[in-house]
PDB file of C-alpha atoms in Angstrom:
ATOM      1  CA  MET Q   1      17.429 -11.204  11.638  1.00  0.00           C
ATOM      2  CA  GLY Q   2      19.662  -9.439  14.292  1.00  0.00           C
ATOM      3  CA  GLN Q   3      20.731 -11.441  17.550  1.00  0.00           C
ATOM      4  CA  ILE Q   4      19.916 -10.113  20.829  1.00  0.00           C
ATOM      5  CA  ASP Q   5      20.750 -12.168  24.234  1.00  0.00           C
ATOM      6  CA  ASP Q   6      17.997 -14.452  25.315  1.00  0.00           C
ATOM      7  CA  GLN Q   7      17.487 -13.129  28.441  1.00  0.00           C
ATOM      8  CA  PHE Q   8      16.374  -9.806  27.087  1.00  0.00           C
ATOM      9  CA  GLN Q   9      12.505 -10.035  27.817  1.00  0.00           C
ATOM     10  CA  LEU Q  10      10.371  -7.120  26.943  1.00  0.00           C
ATOM     11  CA  PRO Q  11       6.530  -7.507  26.501  1.00  0.00           C
ATOM     12  CA  GLY Q  12       4.685  -6.231  23.413  1.00  0.00           C
ATOM     13  CA  SER Q  13       3.024  -3.423  22.607  1.00  0.00           C
ATOM     14  CA  SER Q  14       2.830   0.151  24.141  1.00  0.00           C
ATOM     15  CA  ALA Q  15       3.557   2.643  21.403  1.00  0.00           C
ATOM     16  CA  ASP Q  16       6.570   4.318  23.366  1.00  0.00           C
ATOM     17  CA  ARG Q  17       8.174   0.687  24.144  1.00  0.00           C
ATOM     18  CA  VAL Q  18       8.095  -0.772  20.700  1.00  0.00           C
ATOM     19  CA  GLN Q  19      11.143   1.492  19.445  1.00  0.00           C
ATOM     20  CA  SER Q  20      13.240  -0.079  21.957  1.00  0.00           C
ATOM     21  CA  LEU Q  21      12.157  -3.672  21.682  1.00  0.00           C
ATOM     22  CA  PRO Q  22      14.846  -5.957  19.829  1.00  0.00           C
ATOM     23  CA  HIS Q  23      12.889  -7.533  17.191  1.00  0.00           C
ATOM     24  CA  ASP Q  24      13.978  -6.077  13.469  1.00  0.00           C
ATOM     25  CA  VAL Q  25      10.307  -5.772  13.083  1.00  0.00           C
ATOM     26  CA  VAL Q  26       7.866  -4.917  15.151  1.00  0.00           C
ATOM     27  CA  GLY Q  27       3.913  -4.892  14.819  1.00  0.00           C
ATOM     28  CA  TYR Q  28       1.475  -2.300  16.901  1.00  0.00           C
ATOM     29  CA  ALA Q  29      -2.290  -2.194  17.024  1.00  0.00           C
ATOM     30  CA  ARG Q  30      -4.439   0.113  18.552  1.00  0.00           C
ATOM     31  CA  ASP Q  31      -8.020   1.821  17.946  1.00  0.00           C
ATOM     32  CA  TYR Q  32      -8.161   5.510  18.346  1.00  0.00           C
ATOM     33  CA  ARG Q  33     -11.484   8.152  18.720  1.00  0.00           C
ATOM     34  CA  ASP Q  34     -12.505  10.370  16.303  1.00  0.00           C
ATOM     35  CA  GLY Q  35     -10.551  13.633  16.351  1.00  0.00           C
ATOM     36  CA  TYR Q  36      -7.607  12.131  17.977  1.00  0.00           C
ATOM     37  CA  VAL Q  37      -4.494  13.928  17.018  1.00  0.00           C
ATOM     38  CA  SER Q  38      -0.809  12.624  17.104  1.00  0.00           C
ATOM     39  CA  VAL Q  39       0.890  15.812  17.374  1.00  0.00           C
ATOM     40  CA  ARG Q  40       3.928  16.012  15.548  1.00  0.00           C
ATOM     41  CA  HIS Q  41       6.925  13.418  16.499  1.00  0.00           C
ATOM     42  CA  ARG Q  42       9.626  11.099  15.334  1.00  0.00           C
ATOM     43  CA  HIS Q  43      10.637   7.407  15.415  1.00  0.00           C
ATOM     44  CA  PRO Q  44      14.429   5.878  15.545  1.00  0.00           C
ATOM     45  CA  ARG Q  45      12.522   3.362  13.016  1.00  0.00           C
ATOM     46  CA  HIS Q  46      10.987   3.227   9.747  1.00  0.00           C
ATOM     47  CA  GLN Q  47       7.450   2.917   9.896  1.00  0.00           C
ATOM     48  CA  LEU Q  48       4.544   1.849   7.892  1.00  0.00           C
ATOM     49  CA  ILE Q  49       0.765   3.620   9.218  1.00  0.00           C
ATOM     50  CA  TYR Q  50      -1.852   1.155   8.116  1.00  0.00           C
ATOM     51  CA  ALA Q  51      -5.379   2.206   8.114  1.00  0.00           C
ATOM     52  CA  VAL Q  52      -7.749  -1.153   8.773  1.00  0.00           C
ATOM     53  CA  SER Q  53     -10.575   1.115   9.319  1.00  0.00           C
ATOM     54  CA  GLY Q  54     -11.266   4.886   9.393  1.00  0.00           C
ATOM     55  CA  LEU Q  55      -9.144   7.631   7.737  1.00  0.00           C
ATOM     56  CA  MET Q  56      -6.028   9.295   8.865  1.00  0.00           C
ATOM     57  CA  MET Q  57      -4.792  12.650   7.793  1.00  0.00           C
ATOM     58  CA  ALA Q  58      -0.974  12.432   7.890  1.00  0.00           C
ATOM     59  CA  GLU Q  59       1.128  15.873   7.441  1.00  0.00           C
ATOM     60  CA  THR Q  60       4.912  16.146   7.161  1.00  0.00           C
ATOM     61  CA  GLU Q  61       6.883  19.029   6.336  1.00  0.00           C
ATOM     62  CA  ALA Q  62       6.386  18.920   2.736  1.00  0.00           C
ATOM     63  CA  MET Q  63       3.845  16.570   2.161  1.00  0.00           C
ATOM     64  CA  SER Q  64      -0.011  15.783   3.236  1.00  0.00           C
ATOM     65  CA  TYR Q  65      -1.664  12.312   2.843  1.00  0.00           C
ATOM     66  CA  ALA Q  66      -4.884  11.089   3.469  1.00  0.00           C
ATOM     67  CA  ILE Q  67      -4.618   7.222   4.313  1.00  0.00           C
ATOM     68  CA  PRO Q  68      -7.924   5.354   3.671  1.00  0.00           C
ATOM     69  CA  PRO Q  69      -8.637   1.698   4.443  1.00  0.00           C
ATOM     70  CA  GLY Q  70      -6.111  -0.441   2.331  1.00  0.00           C
ATOM     71  CA  TYR Q  71      -3.521   2.117   2.084  1.00  0.00           C
ATOM     72  CA  GLY Q  72      -0.270   2.724   3.995  1.00  0.00           C
ATOM     73  CA  LEU Q  73       2.173   5.336   4.615  1.00  0.00           C
ATOM     74  CA  ILE Q  74       5.733   4.806   4.940  1.00  0.00           C
ATOM     75  CA  VAL Q  75       7.380   7.124   7.271  1.00  0.00           C
ATOM     76  CA  PRO Q  76      11.363   6.980   7.304  1.00  0.00           C
ATOM     77  CA  ALA Q  77      13.219   6.649  10.743  1.00  0.00           C
ATOM     78  CA  GLU Q  78      13.487  10.385  12.470  1.00  0.00           C
ATOM     79  CA  GLN Q  79      10.765  11.777   9.577  1.00  0.00           C
ATOM     80  CA  PRO Q  80       9.040  14.362  11.805  1.00  0.00           C
ATOM     81  CA  HIS Q  81       4.963  13.666  11.207  1.00  0.00           C
ATOM     82  CA  GLU Q  82       1.726  14.449  12.654  1.00  0.00           C
ATOM     83  CA  ILE Q  83      -1.282  12.229  11.924  1.00  0.00           C
ATOM     84  CA  ARG Q  84      -5.179  13.297  12.859  1.00  0.00           C
ATOM     85  CA  MET Q  85      -8.009  10.546  13.069  1.00  0.00           C
ATOM     86  CA  ILE Q  86     -11.010  11.166  10.924  1.00  0.00           C
ATOM     87  CA  GLY Q  87     -13.743   9.155  12.287  1.00  0.00           C
ATOM     88  CA  ALA Q  88     -13.232   5.808  14.663  1.00  0.00           C
ATOM     89  CA  VAL Q  89      -9.647   4.459  13.440  1.00  0.00           C
ATOM     90  CA  ARG Q  90      -8.403   0.781  13.666  1.00  0.00           C
ATOM     91  CA  LEU Q  91      -4.679   1.174  13.191  1.00  0.00           C
ATOM     92  CA  GLN Q  92      -1.974  -1.526  12.635  1.00  0.00           C
ATOM     93  CA  SER Q  93       1.661  -0.347  12.426  1.00  0.00           C
ATOM     94  CA  LEU Q  94       4.821  -1.713  11.657  1.00  0.00           C
ATOM     95  CA  TYR Q  95       8.468  -0.395  12.975  1.00  0.00           C
ATOM     96  CA  VAL Q  96      11.422  -1.590  10.992  1.00  0.00           C
ATOM     97  CA  ARG Q  97      14.840  -1.364  12.280  1.00  0.00           C
ATOM     98  CA  ALA Q  98      16.441   1.491  10.467  1.00  0.00           C
ATOM     99  CA  GLY Q  99      19.798   0.011   8.798  1.00  0.00           C
ATOM    100  CA  LEU Q 100      18.295  -3.697   8.442  1.00  0.00           C
ATOM    101  CA  PRO Q 101      19.755  -4.984   5.266  1.00  0.00           C
ATOM    102  CA  GLY Q 102      17.130  -4.443   2.330  1.00  0.00           C
ATOM    103  CA  ALA Q 103      15.260  -1.659   4.018  1.00  0.00           C
ATOM    104  CA  ASP Q 104      17.143   1.114   2.593  1.00  0.00           C
ATOM    105  CA  ALA Q 105      14.026   1.551   0.333  1.00  0.00           C
ATOM    106  CA  LEU Q 106      11.777   2.683   3.478  1.00  0.00           C
ATOM    107  CA  ALA Q 107      14.004   5.662   3.431  1.00  0.00           C
ATOM    108  CA  ARG Q 108      11.537   7.654   1.401  1.00  0.00           C
ATOM    109  CA  CYS Q 109       8.230   8.959   2.593  1.00  0.00           C
ATOM    110  CA  ARG Q 110       5.492   7.393   0.379  1.00  0.00           C
ATOM    111  CA  LEU Q 111       1.813   6.167   0.192  1.00  0.00           C
ATOM    112  CA  VAL Q 112       1.289   2.876  -0.810  1.00  0.00           C
ATOM    113  CA  THR Q 113      -1.759   0.143  -1.612  1.00  0.00           C
ATOM    114  CA  VAL Q 114      -1.665  -2.804   0.867  1.00  0.00           C
ATOM    115  CA  SER Q 115      -2.642  -5.849  -0.601  1.00  0.00           C
ATOM    116  CA  PRO Q 116      -4.857  -8.581   0.791  1.00  0.00           C
ATOM    117  CA  LEU Q 117      -1.795 -10.376   1.661  1.00  0.00           C
ATOM    118  CA  LEU Q 118       0.382  -7.910   3.235  1.00  0.00           C
ATOM    119  CA  ALA Q 119      -2.994  -6.844   5.081  1.00  0.00           C
ATOM    120  CA  GLN Q 120      -3.246 -10.344   6.360  1.00  0.00           C
ATOM    121  CA  LEU Q 121       0.624 -10.710   7.232  1.00  0.00           C
ATOM    122  CA  ILE Q 122       0.339  -7.525   9.397  1.00  0.00           C
ATOM    123  CA  ALA Q 123      -2.430  -8.612  11.259  1.00  0.00           C
ATOM    124  CA  ALA Q 124      -1.036 -11.646  12.317  1.00  0.00           C
ATOM    125  CA  LEU Q 125       2.238 -10.049  13.252  1.00  0.00           C
ATOM    126  CA  CYS Q 126       0.348  -8.080  15.309  1.00  0.00           C
ATOM    127  CA  GLU Q 127      -1.771 -10.817  16.944  1.00  0.00           C
ATOM    128  CA  MET Q 128       1.418 -12.205  17.867  1.00  0.00           C
ATOM    129  CA  ASP Q 129       2.024  -9.204  20.387  1.00  0.00           C
ATOM    130  CA  ASN Q 130       5.827  -9.308  19.694  1.00  0.00           C
ATOM    131  CA  PRO Q 131       7.018 -12.313  21.540  1.00  0.00           C
ATOM    132  CA  TRP Q 132      10.634 -12.529  22.457  1.00  0.00           C
ATOM    133  CA  PRO Q 133      12.429 -14.671  21.712  1.00  0.00           C
ATOM    134  CA  MET Q 134      11.103 -14.932  18.090  1.00  0.00           C
ATOM    135  CA  PRO Q 135       9.686 -18.269  17.205  1.00  0.00           C
ATOM    136  CA  PRO Q 136       9.884 -19.225  13.911  1.00  0.00           C
ATOM    137  CA  ARG Q 137       6.588 -18.060  12.612  1.00  0.00           C
ATOM    138  CA  ALA Q 138       6.996 -14.595  13.770  1.00  0.00           C
ATOM    139  CA  LEU Q 139      10.257 -14.389  12.050  1.00  0.00           C
ATOM    140  CA  HIS Q 140       9.055 -16.001   8.878  1.00  0.00           C
ATOM    141  CA  LEU Q 141       6.354 -13.106   8.817  1.00  0.00           C
ATOM    142  CA  SER Q 142       8.883 -10.277   9.624  1.00  0.00           C
ATOM    143  CA  GLN Q 143      10.522 -11.435   6.327  1.00  0.00           C
ATOM    144  CA  LEU Q 144       7.620 -11.768   3.971  1.00  0.00           C
ATOM    145  CA  ILE Q 145       6.330  -8.578   5.354  1.00  0.00           C
ATOM    146  CA  LEU Q 146       9.519  -6.788   4.569  1.00  0.00           C
ATOM    147  CA  ILE Q 147       9.405  -8.655   0.898  1.00  0.00           C
ATOM    148  CA  GLU Q 148       5.824  -7.363   0.484  1.00  0.00           C
ATOM    149  CA  LEU Q 149       6.408  -3.893   1.536  1.00  0.00           C
ATOM    150  CA  LEU Q 150       8.958  -3.471  -0.451  1.00  0.00           C
ATOM    151  CA  ALA Q 151       6.803  -4.368  -3.228  1.00  0.00           C
ATOM    152  CA  ALA Q 152       3.883  -2.430  -2.495  1.00  0.00           C
ATOM    153  CA  PRO Q 153       2.982  -0.073  -5.531  1.00  0.00           C
ATOM    154  CA  VAL Q 154       2.698   3.828  -4.844  1.00  0.00           C
ATOM    155  CA  SER Q 155      -0.675   5.323  -4.439  1.00  0.00           C
ATOM    156  CA  PRO Q 156      -1.349   8.630  -6.187  1.00  0.00           C
ATOM    157  CA  LEU Q 157      -3.229  10.149  -2.922  1.00  0.00           C
ATOM    158  CA  ALA Q 158      -0.152  12.084  -1.832  1.00  0.00           C
ATOM    159  CA  LEU Q 159      -0.228  16.074  -2.014  1.00  0.00           C
ATOM    160  CA  PRO Q 160       3.046  17.630  -2.080  1.00  0.00           C
ATOM    161  CA  TYR Q 161       3.580  21.092  -1.020  1.00  0.00           C
ATOM    162  CA  PRO Q 162       5.525  23.719  -3.272  1.00  0.00           C
ATOM    163  CA  VAL Q 163       8.398  25.649  -1.506  1.00  0.00           C
ATOM    164  CA  ASP Q 164       7.793  28.796  -3.112  1.00  0.00           C
ATOM    165  CA  PRO Q 165       5.645  31.149  -0.835  1.00  0.00           C
ATOM    166  CA  ARG Q 166       3.503  32.136  -3.998  1.00  0.00           C
ATOM    167  CA  LEU Q 167       2.627  28.873  -4.768  1.00  0.00           C
ATOM    168  CA  ARG Q 168       1.907  28.134  -1.302  1.00  0.00           C
ATOM    169  CA  ARG Q 169      -0.489  30.873  -1.071  1.00  0.00           C
ATOM    170  CA  VAL Q 170      -2.246  29.730  -4.132  1.00  0.00           C
ATOM    171  CA  CYS Q 171      -2.307  25.803  -2.283  1.00  0.00           C
ATOM    172  CA  ASP Q 172      -3.482  27.571   0.895  1.00  0.00           C
ATOM    173  CA  ALA Q 173      -6.463  29.576  -0.842  1.00  0.00           C
ATOM    174  CA  LEU Q 174      -7.432  26.346  -2.591  1.00  0.00           C
ATOM    175  CA  ILE Q 175      -7.471  24.094   0.627  1.00  0.00           C
ATOM    176  CA  ALA Q 176      -9.475  26.954   2.109  1.00  0.00           C
ATOM    177  CA  THR Q 177     -12.012  26.932  -0.899  1.00  0.00           C
ATOM    178  CA  PRO Q 178     -11.267  23.328  -2.795  1.00  0.00           C
ATOM    179  CA  ALA Q 179     -14.911  24.319  -4.834  1.00  0.00           C
ATOM    180  CA  SER Q 180     -13.282  27.536  -6.083  1.00  0.00           C
ATOM    181  CA  PRO Q 181     -14.549  27.950  -9.985  1.00  0.00           C
ATOM    182  CA  ARG Q 182     -11.382  29.784 -10.477  1.00  0.00           C
ATOM    183  CA  ASP Q 183      -9.337  28.539 -13.687  1.00  0.00           C
ATOM    184  CA  LEU Q 184      -5.649  28.255 -14.022  1.00  0.00           C
ATOM    185  CA  ASP Q 185      -4.857  31.507 -15.500  1.00  0.00           C
ATOM    186  CA  GLY Q 186      -7.291  32.966 -12.227  1.00  0.00           C
ATOM    187  CA  TRP Q 187      -4.789  30.803  -9.763  1.00  0.00           C
ATOM    188  CA  ALA Q 188      -1.856  32.082 -11.796  1.00  0.00           C
ATOM    189  CA  THR Q 189      -2.716  35.843 -11.331  1.00  0.00           C
ATOM    190  CA  GLU Q 190      -2.936  35.258  -7.634  1.00  0.00           C
ATOM    191  CA  ALA Q 191       0.253  34.068  -7.766  1.00  0.00           C
ATOM    192  CA  GLY Q 192       1.542  37.026  -9.436  1.00  0.00           C
ATOM    193  CA  MET Q 193       3.066  35.002 -12.617  1.00  0.00           C
ATOM    194  CA  SER Q 194       1.811  34.291 -16.194  1.00  0.00           C
ATOM    195  CA  ARG Q 195      -0.009  30.890 -16.515  1.00  0.00           C
ATOM    196  CA  ARG Q 196       2.940  29.429 -18.394  1.00  0.00           C
ATOM    197  CA  THR Q 197       5.657  30.601 -15.965  1.00  0.00           C
ATOM    198  CA  PHE Q 198       3.155  29.165 -13.153  1.00  0.00           C
ATOM    199  CA  SER Q 199       2.614  25.913 -14.662  1.00  0.00           C
ATOM    200  CA  ARG Q 200       6.471  25.328 -15.218  1.00  0.00           C
ATOM    201  CA  HIS Q 201       7.007  26.219 -11.579  1.00  0.00           C
ATOM    202  CA  PHE Q 202       4.296  24.290  -9.993  1.00  0.00           C
ATOM    203  CA  GLN Q 203       5.197  21.348 -11.828  1.00  0.00           C
ATOM    204  CA  MET Q 204       8.823  21.588 -11.188  1.00  0.00           C
ATOM    205  CA  GLU Q 205       8.264  22.045  -7.239  1.00  0.00           C
ATOM    206  CA  THR Q 206       5.706  19.345  -6.555  1.00  0.00           C
ATOM    207  CA  GLY Q 207       6.367  16.686  -9.471  1.00  0.00           C
ATOM    208  CA  VAL Q 208       2.619  16.997 -10.832  1.00  0.00           C
ATOM    209  CA  SER Q 209       0.578  19.713 -12.713  1.00  0.00           C
ATOM    210  CA  PHE Q 210      -1.729  22.142 -10.948  1.00  0.00           C
ATOM    211  CA  GLY Q 211      -4.677  20.528 -12.282  1.00  0.00           C
ATOM    212  CA  LYS Q 212      -3.773  17.118 -10.814  1.00  0.00           C
ATOM    213  CA  TRP Q 213      -2.553  18.566  -7.595  1.00  0.00           C
ATOM    214  CA  ALA Q 214      -5.998  20.446  -7.566  1.00  0.00           C
ATOM    215  CA  GLN Q 215      -7.853  16.735  -8.145  1.00  0.00           C
ATOM    216  CA  ARG Q 216      -5.723  15.271  -5.563  1.00  0.00           C
ATOM    217  CA  LEU Q 217      -6.874  17.757  -3.007  1.00  0.00           C
ATOM    218  CA  ARG Q 218     -10.308  17.139  -3.672  1.00  0.00           C
ATOM    219  CA  CYS Q 219      -9.891  13.376  -3.548  1.00  0.00           C
ATOM    220  CA  GLN Q 220      -8.357  14.048   0.231  1.00  0.00           C
ATOM    221  CA  ALA Q 221     -11.676  16.390   1.123  1.00  0.00           C
ATOM    222  CA  ALA Q 222     -13.655  13.787  -0.231  1.00  0.00           C
ATOM    223  CA  LEU Q 223     -12.563  11.123   1.674  1.00  0.00           C
ATOM    224  CA  ARG Q 224     -12.180  13.232   4.756  1.00  0.00           C
ATOM    225  CA  GLY Q 225     -16.253  14.333   4.606  1.00  0.00           C
ATOM    226  CA  LEU Q 226     -17.430  10.793   3.989  1.00  0.00           C
ATOM    227  CA  ALA Q 227     -15.440   9.650   6.870  1.00  0.00           C
ATOM    228  CA  GLN Q 228     -17.054  12.191   9.194  1.00  0.00           C
ATOM    229  CA  GLY Q 229     -20.544  10.572   8.032  1.00  0.00           C
ATOM    230  CA  ARG Q 230     -21.463  13.794   5.741  1.00  0.00           C
ATOM    231  CA  PRO Q 231     -23.834  12.698   3.268  1.00  0.00           C
ATOM    232  CA  ALA Q 232     -22.378  11.974  -0.239  1.00  0.00           C
ATOM    233  CA  ALA Q 233     -24.301  14.821  -1.927  1.00  0.00           C
ATOM    234  CA  ARG Q 234     -23.424  17.511   0.620  1.00  0.00           C
ATOM    235  CA  VAL Q 235     -19.771  16.557   0.187  1.00  0.00           C
ATOM    236  CA  ALA Q 236     -19.940  16.623  -3.369  1.00  0.00           C
ATOM    237  CA  ARG Q 237     -21.704  19.858  -3.647  1.00  0.00           C
ATOM    238  CA  ASP Q 238     -19.011  21.452  -1.203  1.00  0.00           C
ATOM    239  CA  LEU Q 239     -16.357  20.317  -3.521  1.00  0.00           C
ATOM    240  CA  GLY Q 240     -17.895  21.741  -6.685  1.00  0.00           C
ATOM    241  CA  TYR Q 241     -19.152  18.833  -8.346  1.00  0.00           C
ATOM    242  CA  ALA Q 242     -22.386  18.681 -10.066  1.00  0.00           C
ATOM    243  CA  ASN Q 243     -23.687  15.372  -8.218  1.00  0.00           C
ATOM    244  CA  ALA Q 244     -22.466  12.297  -5.920  1.00  0.00           C
ATOM    245  CA  TYR Q 245     -21.831  10.284  -8.811  1.00  0.00           C
ATOM    246  CA  THR Q 246     -19.220  12.528 -10.764  1.00  0.00           C
ATOM    247  CA  MET Q 247     -17.426  12.875  -7.026  1.00  0.00           C
ATOM    248  CA  ALA Q 248     -17.406   8.880  -6.888  1.00  0.00           C
ATOM    249  CA  ALA Q 249     -15.922   8.615 -10.488  1.00  0.00           C
ATOM    250  CA  MET Q 250     -13.324  10.947 -10.069  1.00  0.00           C
ATOM    251  CA  MET Q 251     -12.195   8.993  -6.367  1.00  0.00           C
ATOM    252  CA  ARG Q 252     -12.241   5.770  -8.224  1.00  0.00           C
ATOM    253  CA  ARG Q 253      -9.930   7.185 -10.864  1.00  0.00           C
ATOM    254  CA  MET Q 254      -7.883   8.256  -8.150  1.00  0.00           C
ATOM    255  CA  THR Q 255      -7.697   5.304  -5.712  1.00  0.00           C
TER     256      THR Q 255
END
């Protein structure tokens, strides 16, 4: 861990100050009200945005992410992003110094599953409120957190956006009407492509098939609707599912 002069004293945890703290790993916790929007911004440190409770919807220039409880979004240093809170949200965040040995793996944006062990480590570090000089316990917690974070499995809830404006037009239309009964041929026609060309280009630009992309979109929409307190049957109907059980089965497969 980096060494800073012992006379350097900064108290823990306002969001605009944590970036300048001398710690290699900084913990930050806060409660947010429903509807709060953290407008597009960036940090000089890598960040883990972890949802303890509530739902967060995060966007970068190329991706959309639903962050339900038990998941965390790794945002690389200097990556512009925006976060919207759905329902009351309890956030615990980590800020990791860019350039820290072993932290290169955090330089790629991705949604990860937060294990019970990692969740407890994050909570313990946040409770300590970033003391300086760092006591041995805080130092060891930071080291364990990095080990567990780098080993965290990737979640399938990321929603990548294509670059081609024809494909984006299709994605925007499906986002606006996620229950649309239009089939693959219909969406290909919307894009002005053959079915084969549409499927190939969509897979190349997003890394997933159009069918999987649509399923991820509906899973994100379902998480958002449920977090807003809407009845499960209504959410399912709005997304084109026969009933709440069918929708729940889809969400179990995805999460």
